[in-house]
Coordinates of N, CA and C in Angstrom, one line a residue:
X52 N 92.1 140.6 48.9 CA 92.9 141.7 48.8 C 92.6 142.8 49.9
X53 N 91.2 143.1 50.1 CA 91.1 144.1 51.1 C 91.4 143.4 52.3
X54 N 91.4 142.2 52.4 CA 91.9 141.7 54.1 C 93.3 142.0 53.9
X55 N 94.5 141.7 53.0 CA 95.8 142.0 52.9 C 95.7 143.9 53.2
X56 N 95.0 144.7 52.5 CA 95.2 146.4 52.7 C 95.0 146.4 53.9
X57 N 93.8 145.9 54.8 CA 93.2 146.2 56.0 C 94.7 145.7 57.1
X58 N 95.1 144.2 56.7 CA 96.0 143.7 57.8 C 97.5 144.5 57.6
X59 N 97.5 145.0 56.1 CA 98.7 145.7 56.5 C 98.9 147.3 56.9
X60 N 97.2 148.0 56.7 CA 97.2 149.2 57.8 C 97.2 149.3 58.8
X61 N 96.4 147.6 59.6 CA 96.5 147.6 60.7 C 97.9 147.6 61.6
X62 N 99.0 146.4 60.5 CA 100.1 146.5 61.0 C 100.9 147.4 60.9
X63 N 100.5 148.2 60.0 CA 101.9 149.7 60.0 C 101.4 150.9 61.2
X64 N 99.7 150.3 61.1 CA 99.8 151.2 62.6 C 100.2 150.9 64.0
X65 N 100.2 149.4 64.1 CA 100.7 148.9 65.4 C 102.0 149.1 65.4
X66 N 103.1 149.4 64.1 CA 104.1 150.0 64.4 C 104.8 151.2 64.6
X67 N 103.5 151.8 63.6 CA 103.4 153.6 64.1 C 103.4 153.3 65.4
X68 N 102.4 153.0 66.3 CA 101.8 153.0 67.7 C 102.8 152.9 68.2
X69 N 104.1 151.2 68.4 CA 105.0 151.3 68.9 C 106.3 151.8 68.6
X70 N 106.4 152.8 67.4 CA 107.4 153.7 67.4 C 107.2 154.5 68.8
X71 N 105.8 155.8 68.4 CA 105.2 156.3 69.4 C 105.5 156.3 70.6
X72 N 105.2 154.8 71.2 CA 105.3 154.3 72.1 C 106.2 154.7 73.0
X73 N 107.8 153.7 71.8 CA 109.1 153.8 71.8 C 109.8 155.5 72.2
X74 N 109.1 156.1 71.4 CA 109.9 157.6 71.3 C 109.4 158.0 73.2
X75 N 108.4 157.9 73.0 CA 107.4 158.3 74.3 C 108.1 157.7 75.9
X76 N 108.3 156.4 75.7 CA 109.5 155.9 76.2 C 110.6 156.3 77.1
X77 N 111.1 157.1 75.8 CA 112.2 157.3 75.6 C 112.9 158.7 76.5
X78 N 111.4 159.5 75.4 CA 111.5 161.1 76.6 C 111.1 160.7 78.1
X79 N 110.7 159.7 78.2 CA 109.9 159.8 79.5 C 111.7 159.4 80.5
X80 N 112.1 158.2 79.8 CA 113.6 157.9 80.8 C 114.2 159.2 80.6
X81 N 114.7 159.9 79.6 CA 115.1 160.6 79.6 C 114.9 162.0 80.8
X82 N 113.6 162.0 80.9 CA 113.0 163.3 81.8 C 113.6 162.6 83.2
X83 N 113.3 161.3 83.3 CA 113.5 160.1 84.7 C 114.8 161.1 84.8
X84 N 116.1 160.4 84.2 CA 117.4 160.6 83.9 C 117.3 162.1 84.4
X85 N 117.1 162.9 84.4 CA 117.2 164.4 84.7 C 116.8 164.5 85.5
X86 N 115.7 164.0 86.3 CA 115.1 164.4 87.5 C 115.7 163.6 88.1
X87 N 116.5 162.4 88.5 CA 117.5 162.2 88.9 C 118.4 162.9 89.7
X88 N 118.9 163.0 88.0 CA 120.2 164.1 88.5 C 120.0 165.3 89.1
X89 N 119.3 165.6 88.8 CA 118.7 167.0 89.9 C 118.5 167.2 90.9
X90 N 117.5 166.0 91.3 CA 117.6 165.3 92.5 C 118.8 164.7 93.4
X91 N 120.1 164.7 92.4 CA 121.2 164.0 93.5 C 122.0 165.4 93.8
X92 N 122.0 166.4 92.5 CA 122.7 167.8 93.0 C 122.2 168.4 94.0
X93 N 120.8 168.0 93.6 CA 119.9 169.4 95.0 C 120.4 168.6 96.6
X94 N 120.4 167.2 96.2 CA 120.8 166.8 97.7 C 122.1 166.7 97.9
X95 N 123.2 166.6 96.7 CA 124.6 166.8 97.7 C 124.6 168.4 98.1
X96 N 124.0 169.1 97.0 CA 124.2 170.3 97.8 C 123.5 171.0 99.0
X97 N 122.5 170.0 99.3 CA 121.5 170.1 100.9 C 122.6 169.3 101.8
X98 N 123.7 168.3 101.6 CA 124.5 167.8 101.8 C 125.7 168.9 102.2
X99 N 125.9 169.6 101.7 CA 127.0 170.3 101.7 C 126.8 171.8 102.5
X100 N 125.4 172.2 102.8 CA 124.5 173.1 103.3 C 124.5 172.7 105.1
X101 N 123.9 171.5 105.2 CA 124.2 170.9 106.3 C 125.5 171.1 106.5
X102 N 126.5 170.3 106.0 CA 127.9 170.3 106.6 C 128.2 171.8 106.8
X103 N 128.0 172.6 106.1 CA 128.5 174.3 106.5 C 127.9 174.7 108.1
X104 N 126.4 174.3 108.1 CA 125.8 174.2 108.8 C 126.2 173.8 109.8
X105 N 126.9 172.5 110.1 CA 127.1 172.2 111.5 C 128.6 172.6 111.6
X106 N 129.4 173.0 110.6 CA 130.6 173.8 111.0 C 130.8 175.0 111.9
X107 N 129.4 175.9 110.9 CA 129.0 177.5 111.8 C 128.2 177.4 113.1
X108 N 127.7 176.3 113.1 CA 127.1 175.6 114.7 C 128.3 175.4 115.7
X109 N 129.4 174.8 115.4 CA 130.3 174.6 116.0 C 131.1 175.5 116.1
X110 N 131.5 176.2 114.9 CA 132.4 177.5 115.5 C 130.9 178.4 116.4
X111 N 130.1 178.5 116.5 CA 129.5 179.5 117.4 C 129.8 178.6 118.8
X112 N 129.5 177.4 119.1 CA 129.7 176.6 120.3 C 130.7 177.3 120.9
X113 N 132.4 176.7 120.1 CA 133.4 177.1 120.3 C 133.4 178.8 120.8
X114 N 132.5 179.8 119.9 CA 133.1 181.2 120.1 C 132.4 181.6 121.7
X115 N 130.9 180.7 122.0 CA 129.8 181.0 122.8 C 131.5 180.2 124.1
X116 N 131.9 179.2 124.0 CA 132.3 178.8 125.3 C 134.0 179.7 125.5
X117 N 134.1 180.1 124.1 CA 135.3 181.4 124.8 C 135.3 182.3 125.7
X118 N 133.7 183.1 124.8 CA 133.7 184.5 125.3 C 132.9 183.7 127.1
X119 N 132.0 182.8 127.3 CA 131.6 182.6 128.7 C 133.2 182.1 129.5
X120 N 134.3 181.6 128.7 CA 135.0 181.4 129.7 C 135.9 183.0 130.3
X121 N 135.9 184.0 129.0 CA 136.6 184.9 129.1 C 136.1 185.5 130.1
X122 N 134.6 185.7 130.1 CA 134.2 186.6 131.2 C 134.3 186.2 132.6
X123 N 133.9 184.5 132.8 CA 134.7 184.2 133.7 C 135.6 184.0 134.0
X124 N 136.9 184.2 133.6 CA 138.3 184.7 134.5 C 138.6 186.0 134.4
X125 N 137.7 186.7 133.7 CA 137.8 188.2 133.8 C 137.4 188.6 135.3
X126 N 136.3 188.2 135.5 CA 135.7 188.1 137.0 C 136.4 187.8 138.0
X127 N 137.1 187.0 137.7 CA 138.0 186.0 138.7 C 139.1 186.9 138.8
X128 N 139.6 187.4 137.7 CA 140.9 188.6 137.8 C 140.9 189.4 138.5
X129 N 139.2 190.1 138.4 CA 138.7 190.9 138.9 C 139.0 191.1 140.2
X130 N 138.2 189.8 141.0 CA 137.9 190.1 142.1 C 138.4 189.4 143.1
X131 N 139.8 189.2 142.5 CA 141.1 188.3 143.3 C 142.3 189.1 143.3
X132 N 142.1 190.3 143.7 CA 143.1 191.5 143.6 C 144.3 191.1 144.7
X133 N 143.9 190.5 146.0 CA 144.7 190.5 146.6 C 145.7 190.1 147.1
X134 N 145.6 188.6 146.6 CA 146.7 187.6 147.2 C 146.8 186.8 145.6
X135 N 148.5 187.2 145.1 CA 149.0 186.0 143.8 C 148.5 184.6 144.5
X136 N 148.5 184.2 145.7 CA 148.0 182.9 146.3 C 146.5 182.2 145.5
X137 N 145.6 183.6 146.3 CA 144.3 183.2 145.8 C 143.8 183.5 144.6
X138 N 144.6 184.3 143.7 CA 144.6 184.6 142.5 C 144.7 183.2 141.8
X139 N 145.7 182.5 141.9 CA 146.5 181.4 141.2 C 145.4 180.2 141.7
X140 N 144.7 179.9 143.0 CA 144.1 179.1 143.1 C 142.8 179.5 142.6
X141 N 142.1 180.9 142.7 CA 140.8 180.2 142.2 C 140.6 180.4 140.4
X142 N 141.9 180.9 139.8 CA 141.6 180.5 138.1 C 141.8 178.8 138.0
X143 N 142.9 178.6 138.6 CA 143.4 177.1 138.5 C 142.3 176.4 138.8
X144 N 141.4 176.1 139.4 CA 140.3 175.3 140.1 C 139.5 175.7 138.9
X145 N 139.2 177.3 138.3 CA 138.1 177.2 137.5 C 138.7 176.5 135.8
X146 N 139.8 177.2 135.5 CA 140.5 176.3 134.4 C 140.0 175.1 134.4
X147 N 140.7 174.3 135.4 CA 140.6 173.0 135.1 C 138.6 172.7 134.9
X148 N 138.2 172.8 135.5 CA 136.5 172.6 135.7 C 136.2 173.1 134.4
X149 N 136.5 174.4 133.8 CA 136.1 175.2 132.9 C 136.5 174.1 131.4
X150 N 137.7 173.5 131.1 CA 138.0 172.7 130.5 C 138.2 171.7 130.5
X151 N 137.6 170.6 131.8 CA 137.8 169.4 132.0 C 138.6 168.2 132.0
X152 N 139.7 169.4 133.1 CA 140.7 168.7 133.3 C 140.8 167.3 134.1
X153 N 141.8 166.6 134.6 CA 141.9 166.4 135.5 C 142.3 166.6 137.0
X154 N 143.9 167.5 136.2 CA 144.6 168.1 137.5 C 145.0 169.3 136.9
X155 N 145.9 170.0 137.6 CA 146.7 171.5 136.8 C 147.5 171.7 138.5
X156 N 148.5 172.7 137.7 CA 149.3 173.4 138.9 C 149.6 174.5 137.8
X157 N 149.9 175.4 139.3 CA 151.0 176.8 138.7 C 152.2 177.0 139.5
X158 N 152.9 177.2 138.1 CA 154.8 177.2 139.0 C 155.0 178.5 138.5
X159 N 155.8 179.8 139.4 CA 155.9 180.8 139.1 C 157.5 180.7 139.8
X160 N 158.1 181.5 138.1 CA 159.7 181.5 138.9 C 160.0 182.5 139.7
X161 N 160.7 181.8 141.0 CA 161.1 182.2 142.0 C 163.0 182.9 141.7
X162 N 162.8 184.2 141.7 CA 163.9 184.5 141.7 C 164.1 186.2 142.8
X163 N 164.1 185.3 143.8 CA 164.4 185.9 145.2 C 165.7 186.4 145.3
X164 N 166.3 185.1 144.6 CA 168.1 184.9 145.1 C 168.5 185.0 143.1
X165 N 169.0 185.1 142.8 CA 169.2 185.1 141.3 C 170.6 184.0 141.1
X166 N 171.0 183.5 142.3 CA 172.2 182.0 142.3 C 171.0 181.1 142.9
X167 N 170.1 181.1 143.0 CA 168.9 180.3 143.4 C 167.6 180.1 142.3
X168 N 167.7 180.4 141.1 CA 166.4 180.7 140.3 C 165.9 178.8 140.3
X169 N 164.5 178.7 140.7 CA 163.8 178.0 140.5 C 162.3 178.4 140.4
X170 N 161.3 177.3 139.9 CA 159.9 177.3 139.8 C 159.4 177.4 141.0
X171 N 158.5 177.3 141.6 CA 157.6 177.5 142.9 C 155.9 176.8 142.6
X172 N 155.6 176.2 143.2 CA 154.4 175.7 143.2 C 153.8 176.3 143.9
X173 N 152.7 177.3 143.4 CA 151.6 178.4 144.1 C 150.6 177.9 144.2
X174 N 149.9 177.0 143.0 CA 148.3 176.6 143.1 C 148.5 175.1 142.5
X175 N 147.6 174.4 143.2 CA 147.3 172.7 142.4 C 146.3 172.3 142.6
X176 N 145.4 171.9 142.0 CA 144.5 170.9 141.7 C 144.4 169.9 141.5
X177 N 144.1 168.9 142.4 CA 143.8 167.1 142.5 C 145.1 166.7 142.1
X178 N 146.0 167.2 142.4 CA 147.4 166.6 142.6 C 147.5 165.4 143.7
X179 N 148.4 164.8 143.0 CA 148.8 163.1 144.3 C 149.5 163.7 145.3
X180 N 149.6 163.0 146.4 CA 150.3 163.2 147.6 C 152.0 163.2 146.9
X181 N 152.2 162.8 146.1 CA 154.2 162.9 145.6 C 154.1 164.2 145.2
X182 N 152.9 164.4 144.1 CA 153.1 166.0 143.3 C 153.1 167.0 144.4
X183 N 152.8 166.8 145.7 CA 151.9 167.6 146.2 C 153.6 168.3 146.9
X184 N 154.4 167.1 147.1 CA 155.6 167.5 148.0 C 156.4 168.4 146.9
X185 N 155.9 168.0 145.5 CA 157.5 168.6 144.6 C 156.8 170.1 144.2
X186 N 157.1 171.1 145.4 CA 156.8 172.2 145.0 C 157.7 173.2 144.9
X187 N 159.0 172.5 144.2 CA 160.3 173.5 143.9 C 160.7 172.6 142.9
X188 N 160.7 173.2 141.1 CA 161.2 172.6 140.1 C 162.5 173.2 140.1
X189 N 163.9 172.9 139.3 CA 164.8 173.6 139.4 C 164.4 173.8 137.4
X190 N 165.2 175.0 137.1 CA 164.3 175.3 135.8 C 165.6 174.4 134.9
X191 N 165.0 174.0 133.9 CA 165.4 173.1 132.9 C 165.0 171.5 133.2
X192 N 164.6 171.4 134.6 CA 164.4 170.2 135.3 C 162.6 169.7 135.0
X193 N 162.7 168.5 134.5 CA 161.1 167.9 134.4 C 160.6 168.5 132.9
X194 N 159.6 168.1 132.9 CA 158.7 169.1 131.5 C 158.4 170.2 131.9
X195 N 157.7 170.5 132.9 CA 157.8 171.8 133.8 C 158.7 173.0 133.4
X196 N 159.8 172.4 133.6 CA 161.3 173.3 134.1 C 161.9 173.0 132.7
X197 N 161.5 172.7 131.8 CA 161.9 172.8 130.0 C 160.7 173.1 129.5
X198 N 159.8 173.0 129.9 CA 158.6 174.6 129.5 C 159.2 176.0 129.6
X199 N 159.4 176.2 130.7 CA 159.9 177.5 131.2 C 161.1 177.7 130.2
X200 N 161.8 177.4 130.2 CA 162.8 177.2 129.4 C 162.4 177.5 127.7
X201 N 161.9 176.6 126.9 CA 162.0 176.6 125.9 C 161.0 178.2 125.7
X202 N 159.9 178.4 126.5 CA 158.9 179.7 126.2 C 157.8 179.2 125.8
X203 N 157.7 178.4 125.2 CA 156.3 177.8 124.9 C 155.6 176.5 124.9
X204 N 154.3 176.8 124.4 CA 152.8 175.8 125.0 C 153.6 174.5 124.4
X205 N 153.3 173.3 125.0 CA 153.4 172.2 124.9 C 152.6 171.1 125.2
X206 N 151.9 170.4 123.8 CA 151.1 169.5 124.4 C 151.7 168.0 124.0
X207 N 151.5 167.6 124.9 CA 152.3 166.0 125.0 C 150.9 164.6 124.9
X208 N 151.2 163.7 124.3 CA 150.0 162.4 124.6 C 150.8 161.3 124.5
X209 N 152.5 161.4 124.8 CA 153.4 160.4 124.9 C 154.2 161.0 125.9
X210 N 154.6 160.1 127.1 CA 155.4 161.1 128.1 C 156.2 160.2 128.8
X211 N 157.0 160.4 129.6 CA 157.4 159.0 130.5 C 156.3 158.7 131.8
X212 N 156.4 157.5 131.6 CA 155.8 156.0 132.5 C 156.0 156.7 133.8
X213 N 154.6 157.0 134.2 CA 154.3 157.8 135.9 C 154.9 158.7 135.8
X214 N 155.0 159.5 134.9 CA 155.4 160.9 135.3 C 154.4 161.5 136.1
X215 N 152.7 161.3 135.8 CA 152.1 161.6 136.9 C 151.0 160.4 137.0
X216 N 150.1 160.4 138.1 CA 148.8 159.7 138.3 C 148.1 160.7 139.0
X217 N 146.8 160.3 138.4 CA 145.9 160.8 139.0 C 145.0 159.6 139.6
X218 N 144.8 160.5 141.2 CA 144.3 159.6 142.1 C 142.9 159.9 142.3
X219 N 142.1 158.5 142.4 CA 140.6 159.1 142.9 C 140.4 158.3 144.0
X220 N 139.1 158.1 144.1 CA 138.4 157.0 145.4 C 138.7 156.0 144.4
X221 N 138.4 156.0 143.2 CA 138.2 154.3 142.3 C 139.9 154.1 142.2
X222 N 140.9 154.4 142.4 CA 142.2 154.2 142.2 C 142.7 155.3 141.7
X223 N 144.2 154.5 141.0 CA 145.2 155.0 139.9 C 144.8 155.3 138.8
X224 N 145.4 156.3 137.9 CA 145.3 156.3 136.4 C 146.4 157.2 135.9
X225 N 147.0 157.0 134.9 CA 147.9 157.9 134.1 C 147.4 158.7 133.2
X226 N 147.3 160.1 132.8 CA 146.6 160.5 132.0 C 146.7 160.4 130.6
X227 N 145.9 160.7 130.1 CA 146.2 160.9 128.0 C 146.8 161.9 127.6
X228 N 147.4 162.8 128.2 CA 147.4 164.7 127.4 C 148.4 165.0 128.7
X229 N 149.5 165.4 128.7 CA 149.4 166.7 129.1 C 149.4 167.8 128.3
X230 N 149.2 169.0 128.6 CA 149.1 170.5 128.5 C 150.3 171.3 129.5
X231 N 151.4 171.5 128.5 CA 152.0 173.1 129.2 C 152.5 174.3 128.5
X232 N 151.4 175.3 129.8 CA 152.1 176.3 128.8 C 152.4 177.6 129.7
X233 N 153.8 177.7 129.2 CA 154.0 179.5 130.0 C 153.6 180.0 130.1
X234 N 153.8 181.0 131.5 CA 153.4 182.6 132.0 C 154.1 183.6 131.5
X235 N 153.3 184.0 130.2 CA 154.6 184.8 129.8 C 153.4 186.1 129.3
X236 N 154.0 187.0 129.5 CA 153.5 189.0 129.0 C 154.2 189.2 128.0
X237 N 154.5 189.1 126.9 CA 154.8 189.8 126.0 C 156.0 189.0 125.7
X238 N 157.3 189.1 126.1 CA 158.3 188.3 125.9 C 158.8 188.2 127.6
X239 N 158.4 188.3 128.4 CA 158.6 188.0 129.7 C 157.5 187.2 130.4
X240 N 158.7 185.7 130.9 CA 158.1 184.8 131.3 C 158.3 184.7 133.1
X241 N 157.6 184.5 133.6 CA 156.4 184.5 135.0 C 156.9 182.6 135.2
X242 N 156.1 182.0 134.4 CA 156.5 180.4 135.3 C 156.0 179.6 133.8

């Protein structure tokens, strides 16, 4: 009979023990489970810290390469007082360079004769030998001369087939993008 008391203290303790155990277990996933989660908030929101992070990195990029362009054509404004000629070529040359173009021109309307109004080609950059001849748009004529026309910026990445090429030493190419946009002060448009 004392082996039956002894075997069954021993067993209600080995159950105590693995209740214990069990409960112990239990808090322990439980704490797992929370530190977890804590662990995935703290990182989407280190996740989301970053991403702000490289937004306000990039808007400073963006603000840093405004203001350095602004001051350089401020410069260029500046100190190109004399000739609309050399005015119009050395922003054009820096434009394009400045934003990585491949070509640019400026058409400024010509209204000498007012039964004559057309565009005028003043400045170009790495234009083909064709572009180079068409330096009188008539206005409503080309995308050019429906720029002028409509008033505003227009950017294209579908256009007609050779409307232009750009030429190098390595050959031909048609570009991806055009960009046009008016010369215009206020509500008065220039080219």
């Amino acid at each position: 009979m004392v082996f039956l008391f002894i075997a069954a203290v021993v067993y209600f303790y080995v159950k105590y023990k693995e209740k214990i155990a069990h409960q112990q277990k239990e808090e322990l996933r439980k704490k797992i489970e929370e530190a977890i989660s804590e662990v995935e908030t703290q990182k989407i929101e280190i996740v989301k810290q970053n991403e702000e992070l490289q937004v306000r990195q990039q808007e400073d990029v963006q603000r840093r390469w405004f203001n350095e362009g602004l001051a350089l054509f401020s410069d260029i404004l500046r100190n190109n007082k004399e000739s609309i000629k050399n005015l119009a070529d050395e922003v054009l040359s820096n434009l394009v360079r400045y934003i990585g173009a491949a070509q640019g021109g400026i058409f400024v309307i010509n209204d000498d004769n007012d039964n004559d109004l057309h565009l005028q080609l003043i400045a170009s950059y790495a234009f083909s030998s064709e572009k180079m001849d068409m330096t009188r748009i008539e206005v409503g004529e080309t995308l050019v001369g429906n720029c002028y026309i409509e008033m505003k910026t227009k950017y294209m990445t579908v256009f007609p087939d050779n409307y232009l090429s750009i030429e190098s030493g390595l050959g031909k190419s048609n570009p991806k993008s055009l960009l046009f946009i008016p010369l215009k002060l206020d509500e008065l448009i220039f080219g």
